XYZ file of N, CA and C in Angstrom:
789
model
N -30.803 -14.906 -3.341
C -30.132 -13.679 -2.941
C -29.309 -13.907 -1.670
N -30.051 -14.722 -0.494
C -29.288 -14.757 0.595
C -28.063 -15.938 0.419
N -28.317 -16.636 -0.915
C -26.942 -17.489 -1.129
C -25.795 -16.816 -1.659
N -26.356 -15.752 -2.636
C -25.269 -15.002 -2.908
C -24.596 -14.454 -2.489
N -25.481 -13.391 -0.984
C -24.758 -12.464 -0.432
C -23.869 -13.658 0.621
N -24.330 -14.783 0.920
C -23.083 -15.727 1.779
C -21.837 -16.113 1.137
N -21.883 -15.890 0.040
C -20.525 -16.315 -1.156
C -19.684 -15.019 -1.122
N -20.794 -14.448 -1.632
C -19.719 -13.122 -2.102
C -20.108 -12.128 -0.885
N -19.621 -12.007 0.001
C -20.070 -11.128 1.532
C -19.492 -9.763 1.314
N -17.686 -10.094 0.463
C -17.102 -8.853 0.375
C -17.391 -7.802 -0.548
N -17.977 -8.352 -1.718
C -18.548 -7.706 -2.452
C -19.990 -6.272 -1.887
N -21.208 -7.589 -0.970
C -22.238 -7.183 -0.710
C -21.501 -6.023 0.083
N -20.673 -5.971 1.032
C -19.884 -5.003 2.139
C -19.242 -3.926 1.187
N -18.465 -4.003 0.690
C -18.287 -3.069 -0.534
C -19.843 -2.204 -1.029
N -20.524 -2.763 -1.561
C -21.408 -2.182 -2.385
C -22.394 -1.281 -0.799
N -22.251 -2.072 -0.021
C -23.213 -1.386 1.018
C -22.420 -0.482 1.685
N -21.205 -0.077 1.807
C -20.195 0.905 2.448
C -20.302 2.459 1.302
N -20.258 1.682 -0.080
C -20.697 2.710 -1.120
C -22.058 3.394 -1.422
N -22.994 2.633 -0.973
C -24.227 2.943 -1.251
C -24.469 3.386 0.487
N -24.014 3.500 1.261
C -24.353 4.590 2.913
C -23.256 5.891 2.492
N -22.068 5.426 1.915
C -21.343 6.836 1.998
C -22.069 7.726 1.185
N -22.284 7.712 -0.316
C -23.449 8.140 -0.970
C -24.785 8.705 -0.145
N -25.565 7.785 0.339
C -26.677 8.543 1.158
C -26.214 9.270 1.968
N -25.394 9.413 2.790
C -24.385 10.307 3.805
C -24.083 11.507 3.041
N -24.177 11.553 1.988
C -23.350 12.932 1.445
C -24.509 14.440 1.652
N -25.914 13.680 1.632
C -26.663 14.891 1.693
C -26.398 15.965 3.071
N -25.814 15.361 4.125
C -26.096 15.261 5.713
C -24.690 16.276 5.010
N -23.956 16.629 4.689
C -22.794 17.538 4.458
C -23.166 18.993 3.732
N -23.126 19.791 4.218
C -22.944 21.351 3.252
C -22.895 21.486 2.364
N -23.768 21.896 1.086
C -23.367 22.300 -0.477
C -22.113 22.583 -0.577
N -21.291 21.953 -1.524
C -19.496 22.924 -1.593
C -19.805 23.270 -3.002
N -19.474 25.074 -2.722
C -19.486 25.271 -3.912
C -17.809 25.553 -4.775
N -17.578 25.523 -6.022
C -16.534 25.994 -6.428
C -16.026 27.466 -6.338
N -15.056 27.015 -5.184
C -14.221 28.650 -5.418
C -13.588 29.296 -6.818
N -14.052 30.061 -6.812
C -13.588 31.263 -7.687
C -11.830 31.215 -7.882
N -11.203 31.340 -6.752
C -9.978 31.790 -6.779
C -9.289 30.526 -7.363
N -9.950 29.163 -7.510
C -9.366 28.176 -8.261
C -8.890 28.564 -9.570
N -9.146 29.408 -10.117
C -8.917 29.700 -11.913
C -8.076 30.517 -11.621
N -7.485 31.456 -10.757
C -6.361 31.921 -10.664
C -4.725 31.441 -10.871
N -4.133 30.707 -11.505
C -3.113 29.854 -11.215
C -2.068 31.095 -11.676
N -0.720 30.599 -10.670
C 0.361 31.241 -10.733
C 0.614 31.844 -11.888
N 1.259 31.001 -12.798
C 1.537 31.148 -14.461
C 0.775 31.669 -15.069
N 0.615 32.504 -15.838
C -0.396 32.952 -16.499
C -0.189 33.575 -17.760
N 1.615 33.099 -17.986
C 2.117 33.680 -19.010
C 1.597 33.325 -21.076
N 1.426 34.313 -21.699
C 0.968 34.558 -22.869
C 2.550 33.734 -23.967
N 2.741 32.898 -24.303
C 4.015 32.531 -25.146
C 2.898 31.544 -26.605
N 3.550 32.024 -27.601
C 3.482 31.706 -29.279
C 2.025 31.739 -29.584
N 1.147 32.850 -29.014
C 0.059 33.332 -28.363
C -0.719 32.683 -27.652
N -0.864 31.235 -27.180
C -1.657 30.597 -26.080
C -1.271 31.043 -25.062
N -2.576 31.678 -24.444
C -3.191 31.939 -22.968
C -2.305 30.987 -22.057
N -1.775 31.050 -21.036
C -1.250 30.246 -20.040
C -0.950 29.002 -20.446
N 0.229 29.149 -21.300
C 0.735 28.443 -22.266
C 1.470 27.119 -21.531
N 1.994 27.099 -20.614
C 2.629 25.849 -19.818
C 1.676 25.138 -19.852
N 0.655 25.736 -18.702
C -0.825 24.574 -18.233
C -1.236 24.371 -19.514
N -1.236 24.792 -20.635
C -2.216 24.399 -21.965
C -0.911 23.081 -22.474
N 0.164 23.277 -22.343
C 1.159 22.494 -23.590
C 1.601 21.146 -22.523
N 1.264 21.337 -20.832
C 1.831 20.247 -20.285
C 0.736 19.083 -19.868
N -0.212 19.671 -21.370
C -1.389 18.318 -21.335
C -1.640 17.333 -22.004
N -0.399 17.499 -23.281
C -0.061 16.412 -23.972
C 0.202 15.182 -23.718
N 1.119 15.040 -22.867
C 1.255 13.887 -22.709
C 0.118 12.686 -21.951
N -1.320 13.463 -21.799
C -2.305 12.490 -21.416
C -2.786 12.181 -22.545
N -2.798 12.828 -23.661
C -3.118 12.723 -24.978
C -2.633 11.408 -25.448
N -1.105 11.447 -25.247
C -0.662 10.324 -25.878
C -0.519 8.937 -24.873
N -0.295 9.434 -24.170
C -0.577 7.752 -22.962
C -2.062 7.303 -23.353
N -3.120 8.288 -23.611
C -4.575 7.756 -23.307
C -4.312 7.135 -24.814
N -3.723 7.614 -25.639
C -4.151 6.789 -27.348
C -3.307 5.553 -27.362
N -2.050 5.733 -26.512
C -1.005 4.405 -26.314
C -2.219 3.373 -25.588
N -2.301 3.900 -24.512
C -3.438 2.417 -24.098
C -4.887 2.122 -24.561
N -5.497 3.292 -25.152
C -6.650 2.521 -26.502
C -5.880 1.607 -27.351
N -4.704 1.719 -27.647
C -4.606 0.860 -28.984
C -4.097 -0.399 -28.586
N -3.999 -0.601 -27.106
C -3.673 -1.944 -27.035
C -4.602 -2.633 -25.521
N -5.915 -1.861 -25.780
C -6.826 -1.849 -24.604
C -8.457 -2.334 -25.685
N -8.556 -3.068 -26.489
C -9.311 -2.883 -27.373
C -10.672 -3.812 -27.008
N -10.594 -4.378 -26.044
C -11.451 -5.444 -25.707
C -12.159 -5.543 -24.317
N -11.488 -5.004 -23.433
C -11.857 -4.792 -21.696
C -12.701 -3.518 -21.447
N -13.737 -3.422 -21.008
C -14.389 -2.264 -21.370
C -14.187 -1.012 -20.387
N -13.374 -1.439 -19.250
C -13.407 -0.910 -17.985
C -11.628 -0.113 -18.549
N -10.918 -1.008 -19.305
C -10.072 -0.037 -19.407
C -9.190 0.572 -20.801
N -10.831 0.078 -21.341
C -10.786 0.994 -23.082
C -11.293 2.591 -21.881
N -12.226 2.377 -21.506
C -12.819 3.896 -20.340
C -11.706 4.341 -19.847
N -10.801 3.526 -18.795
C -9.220 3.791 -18.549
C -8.965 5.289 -18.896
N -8.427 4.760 -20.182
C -7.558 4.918 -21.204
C -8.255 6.525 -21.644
N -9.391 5.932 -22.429
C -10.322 7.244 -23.336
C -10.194 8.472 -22.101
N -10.549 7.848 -20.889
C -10.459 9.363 -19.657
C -9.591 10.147 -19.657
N -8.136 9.404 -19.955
C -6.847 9.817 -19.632
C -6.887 10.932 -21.336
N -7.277 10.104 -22.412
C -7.200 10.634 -23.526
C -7.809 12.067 -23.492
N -9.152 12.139 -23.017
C -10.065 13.186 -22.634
C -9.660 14.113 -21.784
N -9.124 13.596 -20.589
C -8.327 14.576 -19.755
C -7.388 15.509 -20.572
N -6.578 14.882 -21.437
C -5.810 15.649 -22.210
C -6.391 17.040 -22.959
N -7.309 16.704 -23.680
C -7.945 17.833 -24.896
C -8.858 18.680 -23.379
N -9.075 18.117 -22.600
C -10.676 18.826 -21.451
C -9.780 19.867 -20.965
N -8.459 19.368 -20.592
C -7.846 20.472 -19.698
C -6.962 21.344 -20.264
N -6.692 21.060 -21.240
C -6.003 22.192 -22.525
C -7.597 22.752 -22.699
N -8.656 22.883 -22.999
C -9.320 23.621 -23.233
C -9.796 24.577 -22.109
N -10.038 24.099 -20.925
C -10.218 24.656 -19.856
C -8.913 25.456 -19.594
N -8.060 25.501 -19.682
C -6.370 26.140 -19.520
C -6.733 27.420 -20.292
N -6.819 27.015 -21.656
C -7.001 28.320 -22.370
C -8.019 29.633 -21.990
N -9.180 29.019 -21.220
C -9.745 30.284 -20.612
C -10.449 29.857 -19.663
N -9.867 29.951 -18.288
C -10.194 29.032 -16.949
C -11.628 29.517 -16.610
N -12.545 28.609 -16.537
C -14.079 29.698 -15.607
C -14.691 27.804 -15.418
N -15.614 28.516 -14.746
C -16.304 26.784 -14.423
C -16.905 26.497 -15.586
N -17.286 27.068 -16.539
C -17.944 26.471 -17.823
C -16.773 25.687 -18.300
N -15.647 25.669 -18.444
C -14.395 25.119 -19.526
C -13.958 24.045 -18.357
N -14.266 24.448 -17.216
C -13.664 23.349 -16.272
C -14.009 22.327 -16.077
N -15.540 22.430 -16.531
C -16.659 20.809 -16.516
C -16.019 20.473 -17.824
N -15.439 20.527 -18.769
C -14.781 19.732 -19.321
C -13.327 19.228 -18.940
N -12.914 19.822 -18.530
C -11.519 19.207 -17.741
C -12.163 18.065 -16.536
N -12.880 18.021 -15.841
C -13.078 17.275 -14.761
C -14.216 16.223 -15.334
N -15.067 16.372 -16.225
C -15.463 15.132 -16.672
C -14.977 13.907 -17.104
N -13.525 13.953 -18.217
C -13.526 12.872 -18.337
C -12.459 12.339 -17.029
N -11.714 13.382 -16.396
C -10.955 12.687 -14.834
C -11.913 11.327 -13.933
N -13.356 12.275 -14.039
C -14.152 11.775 -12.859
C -14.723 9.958 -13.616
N -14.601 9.873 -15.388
C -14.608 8.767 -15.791
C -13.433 7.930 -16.159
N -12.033 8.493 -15.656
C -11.162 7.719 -15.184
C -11.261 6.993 -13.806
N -11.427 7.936 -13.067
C -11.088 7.426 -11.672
C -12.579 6.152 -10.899
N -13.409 6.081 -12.124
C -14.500 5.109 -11.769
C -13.549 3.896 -12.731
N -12.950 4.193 -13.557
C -12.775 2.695 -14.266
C -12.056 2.511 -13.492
N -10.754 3.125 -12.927
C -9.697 2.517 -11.585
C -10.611 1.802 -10.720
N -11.562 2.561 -10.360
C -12.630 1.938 -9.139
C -13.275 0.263 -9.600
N -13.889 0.131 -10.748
C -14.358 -1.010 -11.227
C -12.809 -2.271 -11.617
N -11.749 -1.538 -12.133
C -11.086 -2.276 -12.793
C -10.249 -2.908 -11.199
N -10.018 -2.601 -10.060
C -9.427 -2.797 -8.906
C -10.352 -4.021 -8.104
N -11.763 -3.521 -8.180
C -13.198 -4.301 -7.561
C -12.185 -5.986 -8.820
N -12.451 -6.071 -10.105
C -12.906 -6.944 -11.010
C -11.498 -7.822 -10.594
N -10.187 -6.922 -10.492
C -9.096 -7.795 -10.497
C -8.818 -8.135 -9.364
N -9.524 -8.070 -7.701
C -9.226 -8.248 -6.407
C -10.494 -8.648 -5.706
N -11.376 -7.974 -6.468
C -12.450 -8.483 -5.181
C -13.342 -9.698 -5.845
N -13.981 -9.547 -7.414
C -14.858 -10.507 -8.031
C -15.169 -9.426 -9.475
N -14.870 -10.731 -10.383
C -14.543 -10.378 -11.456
C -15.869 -10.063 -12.155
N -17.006 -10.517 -11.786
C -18.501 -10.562 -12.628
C -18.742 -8.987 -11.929
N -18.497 -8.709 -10.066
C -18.994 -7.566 -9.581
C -18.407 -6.284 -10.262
N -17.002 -6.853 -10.693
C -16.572 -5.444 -11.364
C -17.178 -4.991 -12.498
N -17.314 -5.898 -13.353
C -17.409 -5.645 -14.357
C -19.077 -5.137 -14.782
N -19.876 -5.665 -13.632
C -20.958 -4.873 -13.440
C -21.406 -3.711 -12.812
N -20.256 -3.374 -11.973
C -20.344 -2.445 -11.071
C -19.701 -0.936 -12.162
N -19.237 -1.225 -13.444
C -18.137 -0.381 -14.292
C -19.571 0.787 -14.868
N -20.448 0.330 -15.523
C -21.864 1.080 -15.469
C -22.217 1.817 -14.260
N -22.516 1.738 -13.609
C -23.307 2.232 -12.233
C -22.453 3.425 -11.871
N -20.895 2.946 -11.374
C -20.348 4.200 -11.403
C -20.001 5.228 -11.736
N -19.681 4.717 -13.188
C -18.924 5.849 -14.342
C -20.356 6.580 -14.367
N -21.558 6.119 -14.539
C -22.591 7.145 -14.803
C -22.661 7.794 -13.433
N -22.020 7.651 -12.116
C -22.431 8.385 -10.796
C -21.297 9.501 -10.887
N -19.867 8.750 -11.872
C -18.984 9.502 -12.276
C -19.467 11.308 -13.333
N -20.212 11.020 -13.927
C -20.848 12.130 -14.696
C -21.826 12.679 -14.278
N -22.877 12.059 -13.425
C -23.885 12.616 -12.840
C -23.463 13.604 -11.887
N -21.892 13.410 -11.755
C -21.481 14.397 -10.043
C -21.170 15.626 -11.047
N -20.621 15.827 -12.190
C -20.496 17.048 -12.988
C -21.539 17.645 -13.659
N -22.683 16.507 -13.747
C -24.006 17.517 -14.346
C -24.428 17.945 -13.102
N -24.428 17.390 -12.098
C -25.163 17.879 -11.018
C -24.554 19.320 -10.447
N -23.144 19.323 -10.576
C -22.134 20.724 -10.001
C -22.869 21.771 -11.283
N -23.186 21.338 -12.254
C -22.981 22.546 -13.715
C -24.813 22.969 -13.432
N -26.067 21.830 -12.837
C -26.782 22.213 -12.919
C -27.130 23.370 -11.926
N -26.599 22.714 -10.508
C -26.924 23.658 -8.953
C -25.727 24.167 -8.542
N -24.131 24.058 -8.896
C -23.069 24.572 -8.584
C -22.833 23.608 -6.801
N -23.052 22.712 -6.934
C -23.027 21.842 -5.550
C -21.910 20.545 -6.188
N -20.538 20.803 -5.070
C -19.515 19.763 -5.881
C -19.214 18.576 -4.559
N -20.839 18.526 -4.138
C -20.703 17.621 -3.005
C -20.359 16.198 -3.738
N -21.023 15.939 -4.925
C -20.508 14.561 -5.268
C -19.611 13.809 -5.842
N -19.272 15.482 -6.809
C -17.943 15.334 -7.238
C -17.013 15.074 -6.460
N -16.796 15.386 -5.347
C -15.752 15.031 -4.311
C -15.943 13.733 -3.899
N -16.808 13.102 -3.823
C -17.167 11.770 -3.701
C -16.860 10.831 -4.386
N -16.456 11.245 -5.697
C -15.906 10.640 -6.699
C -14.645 10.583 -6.884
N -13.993 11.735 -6.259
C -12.775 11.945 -6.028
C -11.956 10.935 -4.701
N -12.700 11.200 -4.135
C -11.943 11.010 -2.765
C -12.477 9.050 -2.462
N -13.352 8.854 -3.146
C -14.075 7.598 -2.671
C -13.107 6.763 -2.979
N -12.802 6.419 -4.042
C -11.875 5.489 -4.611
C -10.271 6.054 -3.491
N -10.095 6.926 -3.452
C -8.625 7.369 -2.049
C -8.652 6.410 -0.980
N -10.192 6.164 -0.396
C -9.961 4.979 0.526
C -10.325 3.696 0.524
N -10.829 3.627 -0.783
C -11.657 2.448 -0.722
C -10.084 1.348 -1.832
N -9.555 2.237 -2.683
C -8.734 1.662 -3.297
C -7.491 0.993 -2.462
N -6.833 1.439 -1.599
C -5.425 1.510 -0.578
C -6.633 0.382 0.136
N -7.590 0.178 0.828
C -8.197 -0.978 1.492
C -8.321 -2.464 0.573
N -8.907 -2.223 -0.346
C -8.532 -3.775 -1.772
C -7.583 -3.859 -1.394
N -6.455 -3.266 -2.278
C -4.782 -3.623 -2.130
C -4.629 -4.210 -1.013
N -4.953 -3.817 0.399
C -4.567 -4.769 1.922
C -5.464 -5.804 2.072
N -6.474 -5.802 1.394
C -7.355 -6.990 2.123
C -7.591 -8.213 1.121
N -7.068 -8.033 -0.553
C -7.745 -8.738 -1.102
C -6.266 -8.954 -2.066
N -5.816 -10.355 -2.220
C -4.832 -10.374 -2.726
C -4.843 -10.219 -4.658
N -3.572 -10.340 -4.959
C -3.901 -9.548 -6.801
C -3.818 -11.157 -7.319
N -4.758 -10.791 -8.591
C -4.878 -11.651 -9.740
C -4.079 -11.858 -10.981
N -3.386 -10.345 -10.702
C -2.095 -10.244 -11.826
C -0.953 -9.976 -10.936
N 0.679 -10.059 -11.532
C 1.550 -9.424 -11.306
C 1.540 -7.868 -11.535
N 2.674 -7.007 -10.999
C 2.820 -5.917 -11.273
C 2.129 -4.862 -10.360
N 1.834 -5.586 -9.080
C 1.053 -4.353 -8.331
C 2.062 -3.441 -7.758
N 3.140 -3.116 -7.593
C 3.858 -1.702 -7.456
C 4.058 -1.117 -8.720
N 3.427 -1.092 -9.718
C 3.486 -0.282 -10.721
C 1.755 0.679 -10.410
N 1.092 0.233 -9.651
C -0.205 0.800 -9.111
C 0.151 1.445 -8.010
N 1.990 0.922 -7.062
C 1.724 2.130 -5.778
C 2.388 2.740 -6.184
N 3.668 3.202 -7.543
C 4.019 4.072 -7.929
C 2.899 5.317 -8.137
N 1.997 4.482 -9.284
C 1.296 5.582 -9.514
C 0.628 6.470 -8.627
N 0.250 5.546 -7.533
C -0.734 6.335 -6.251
C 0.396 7.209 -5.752
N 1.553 7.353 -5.564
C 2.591 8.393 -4.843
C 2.515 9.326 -6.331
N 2.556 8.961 -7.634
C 2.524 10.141 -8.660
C 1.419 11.192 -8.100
N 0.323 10.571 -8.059
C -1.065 10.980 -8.393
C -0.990 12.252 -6.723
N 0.004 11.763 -5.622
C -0.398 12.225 -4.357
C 0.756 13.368 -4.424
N 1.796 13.037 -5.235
C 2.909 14.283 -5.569
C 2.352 15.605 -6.288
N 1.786 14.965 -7.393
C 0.776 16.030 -8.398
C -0.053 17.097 -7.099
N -0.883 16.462 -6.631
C -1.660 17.349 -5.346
C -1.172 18.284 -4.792
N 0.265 17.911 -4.541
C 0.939 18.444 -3.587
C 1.751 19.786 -4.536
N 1.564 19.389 -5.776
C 2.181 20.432 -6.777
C 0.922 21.424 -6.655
N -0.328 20.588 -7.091
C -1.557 21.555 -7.097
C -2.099 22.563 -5.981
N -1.304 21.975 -4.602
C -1.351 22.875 -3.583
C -0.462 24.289 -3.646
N 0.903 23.539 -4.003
C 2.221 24.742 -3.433
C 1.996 25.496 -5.296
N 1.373 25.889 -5.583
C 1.194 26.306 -6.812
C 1.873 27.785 -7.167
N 1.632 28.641 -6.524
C 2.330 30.220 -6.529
C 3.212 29.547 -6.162
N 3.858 28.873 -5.070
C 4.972 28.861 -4.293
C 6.054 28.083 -4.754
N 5.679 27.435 -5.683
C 6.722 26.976 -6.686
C 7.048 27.718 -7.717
N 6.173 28.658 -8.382
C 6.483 29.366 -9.689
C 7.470 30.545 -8.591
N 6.990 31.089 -7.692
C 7.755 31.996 -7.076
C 9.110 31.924 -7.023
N 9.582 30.671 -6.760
C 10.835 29.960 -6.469
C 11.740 30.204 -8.399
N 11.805 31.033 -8.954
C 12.575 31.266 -9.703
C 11.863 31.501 -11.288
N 10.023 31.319 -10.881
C 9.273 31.594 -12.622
C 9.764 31.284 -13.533
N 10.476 29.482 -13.250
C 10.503 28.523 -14.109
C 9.019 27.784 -14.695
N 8.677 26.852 -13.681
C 7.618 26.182 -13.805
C 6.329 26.538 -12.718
N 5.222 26.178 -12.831
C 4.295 26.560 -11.773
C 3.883 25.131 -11.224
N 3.512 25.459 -9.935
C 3.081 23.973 -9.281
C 1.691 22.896 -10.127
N 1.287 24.080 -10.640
C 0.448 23.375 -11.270
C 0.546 22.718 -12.815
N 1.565 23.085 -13.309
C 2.396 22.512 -14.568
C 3.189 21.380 -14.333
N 3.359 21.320 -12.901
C 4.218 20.003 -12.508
C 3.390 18.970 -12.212
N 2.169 19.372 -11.728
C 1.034 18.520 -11.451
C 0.504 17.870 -12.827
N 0.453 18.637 -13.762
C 0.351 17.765 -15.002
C 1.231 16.661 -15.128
N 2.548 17.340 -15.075
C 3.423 16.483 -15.253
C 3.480 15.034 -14.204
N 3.467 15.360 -13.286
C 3.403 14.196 -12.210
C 1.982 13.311 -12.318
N 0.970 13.783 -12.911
C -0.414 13.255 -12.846
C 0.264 12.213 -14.358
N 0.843 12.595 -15.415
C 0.859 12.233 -16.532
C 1.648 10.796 -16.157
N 2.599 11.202 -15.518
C 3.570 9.817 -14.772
C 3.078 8.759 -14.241
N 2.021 9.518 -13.138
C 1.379 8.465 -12.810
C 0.426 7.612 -13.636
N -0.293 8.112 -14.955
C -0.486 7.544 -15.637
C 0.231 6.381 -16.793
N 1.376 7.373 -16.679
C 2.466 6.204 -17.839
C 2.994 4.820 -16.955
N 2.721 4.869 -15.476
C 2.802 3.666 -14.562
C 1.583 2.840 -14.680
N 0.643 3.743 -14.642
C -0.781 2.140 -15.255
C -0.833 1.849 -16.050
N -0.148 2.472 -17.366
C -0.119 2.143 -18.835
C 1.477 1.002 -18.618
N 1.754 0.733 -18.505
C 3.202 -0.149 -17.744
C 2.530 -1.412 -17.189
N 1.842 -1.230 -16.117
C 0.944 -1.946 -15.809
C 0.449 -3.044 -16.410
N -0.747 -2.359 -16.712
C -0.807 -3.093 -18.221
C -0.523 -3.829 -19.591
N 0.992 -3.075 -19.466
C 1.569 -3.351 -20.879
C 2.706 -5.223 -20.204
N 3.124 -4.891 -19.074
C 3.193 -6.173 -18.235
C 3.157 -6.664 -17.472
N 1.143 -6.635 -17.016
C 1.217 -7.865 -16.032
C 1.107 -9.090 -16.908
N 0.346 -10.339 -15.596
C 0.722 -11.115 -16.166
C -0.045 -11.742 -14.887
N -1.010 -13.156 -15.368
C -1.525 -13.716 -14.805
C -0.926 -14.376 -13.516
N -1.111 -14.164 -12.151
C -1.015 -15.296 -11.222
C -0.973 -16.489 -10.898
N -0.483 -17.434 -11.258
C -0.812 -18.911 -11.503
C -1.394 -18.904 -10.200
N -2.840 -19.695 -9.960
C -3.580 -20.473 -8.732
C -2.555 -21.291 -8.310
N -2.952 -21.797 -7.153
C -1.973 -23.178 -6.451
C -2.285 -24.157 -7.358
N -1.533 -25.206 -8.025
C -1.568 -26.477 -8.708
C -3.048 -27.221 -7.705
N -3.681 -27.570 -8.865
C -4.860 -28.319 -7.791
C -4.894 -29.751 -7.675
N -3.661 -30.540 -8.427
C -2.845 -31.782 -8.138
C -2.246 -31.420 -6.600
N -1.152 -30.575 -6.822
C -0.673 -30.223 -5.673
C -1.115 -30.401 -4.522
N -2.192 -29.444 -4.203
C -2.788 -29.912 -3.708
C -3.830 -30.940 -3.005
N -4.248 -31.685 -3.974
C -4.752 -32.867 -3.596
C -3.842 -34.054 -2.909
N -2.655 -33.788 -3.280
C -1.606 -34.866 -2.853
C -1.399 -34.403 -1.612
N -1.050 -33.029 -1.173
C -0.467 -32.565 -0.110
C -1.722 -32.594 1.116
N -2.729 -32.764 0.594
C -4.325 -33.191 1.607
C -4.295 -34.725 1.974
N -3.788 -35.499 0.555
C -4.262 -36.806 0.859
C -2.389 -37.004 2.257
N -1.646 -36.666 1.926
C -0.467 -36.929 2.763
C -0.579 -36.417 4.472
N -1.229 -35.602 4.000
C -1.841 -34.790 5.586
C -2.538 -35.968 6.454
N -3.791 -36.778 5.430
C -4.426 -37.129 6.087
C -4.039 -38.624 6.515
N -3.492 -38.939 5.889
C -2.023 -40.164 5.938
C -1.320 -40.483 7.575
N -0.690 -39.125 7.313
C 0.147 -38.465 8.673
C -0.687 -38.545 9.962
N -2.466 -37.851 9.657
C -3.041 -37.849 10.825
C -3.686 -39.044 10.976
N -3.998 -39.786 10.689
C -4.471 -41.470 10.071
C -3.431 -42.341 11.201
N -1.920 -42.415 10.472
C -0.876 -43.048 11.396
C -0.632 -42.501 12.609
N -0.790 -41.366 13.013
C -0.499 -41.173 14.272
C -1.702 -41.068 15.360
């Protein structure tokens, strides 16, 4: 054990930063779900679906999530990906159609088992490929446990934990741990999609106000969906890193030592 944790240190630091923030969460206030969340701007009745924008601008997770199952068939962290994004689609069209926290634990379940495969699939391709891929279990179930736990006691302390954990822990990989594939600005696109969407989900009246075209929160679909069609991109082309040549290197050691030898 103590050889392992000397190999892999960043890993053990990772897992122990996750496992104190976790114990830390009790030391915080029950949050419960506000009420006034199910209120959204739009609320208009069209070809008779209930708040027909938020219900129809959830398609397109539908089809990104079935575009990357069908060519995600083998990686297990992002067949999950994928299926979340798929799930997100049908969870939040159902929750749309008649907003209350019962319909909403289906909208936020399969999100909260997206945003753990981002979490595992980021660990596997930057930090250690065995930790991710073991670490893809542990979370996704801490991922669902935070929505049975809100539906059993109405406490969305962990759900937010799930939310927000991967916000800082993801932007820290990216700086500290270099990539294994090409294509990593197709991952900071998406993170500015994903932070635009928010910002839709905030100004929500205050965009539909602006002329009761669209509502902020119909754009947030839309911008959340984008940011998804950028990891599905991603995917569709990275492309392995070649290591340094390990000839290369051996020559450029033995010449070094040549150099320091003669002089």
């Amino acid at each position: 054990m103590f050889s392992y944790a000397k190999t892999n240190r960043h890993v053990v630091i990772f897992v122990g930063l996750m496992a104190a923030s976790l114990v830390a969460l009790p030391l915080l206030p029950p949050i419960p779900q506000d009420q006034n969340y199910h209120q959204f701007a739009d609320q208009r009745i069209l070809l008779g679906v209930p708040n027909f924008w938020n219900v129809i601008s959830n398609i397109p997770f539908i089809v990104i999530g079935a575009l990357g199952l069908r060519q995600s068939r083998r990686d297990p962290a992002t067949i999950l990906l994928f299926l979340g994004i798929l799930l997100t689609g049908f969870g939040s069209s159902y929750y749309h159609l008649d907003p209350s926290d019962r319909t909403l634990f289906w909208d936020r379940l399969p999100m909260a088992i997206g945003f753990m495969a981002i979490l595992a699939i980021t660990i596997e391709e930057r930090v250690n490929a065995s930790a991710g891929a073991f670490l893809l279990l542990p979370v996704t179930a801490i991922g669902v446990l935070s929505l049975l736990l809100w539906r059993w006691t109405g406490d969305l302390r962990l759900y937010v934990w799930v939310q927000f954990f991967p916000c800082v822990a993801l932007p820290l990989i990216f700086l500290l741990f270099p990539p294994k594939y090409s294509g990593t600005f197709y991952w900071l696109i998406a993170a500015a999609l994903y932070a635009l969407a928010k910002l839709f989900e905030f100004y929500d009246g205050a965009i539909y106000s602006a002329g009761s075209i669209l509502s902020g929160h119909t754009l947030k679909h839309l911008a959340a969906a984008a940011a998804c069609v950028a990891i599905l991109r991603y995917f569709q082309k990275r492309r392995p890193i070649a290591a340094p040549d390990m000839a290369s290197r051996y020559f450029a050691e033995v010449k070094s030592t040549k150099i320091s030898d003669s002089s």
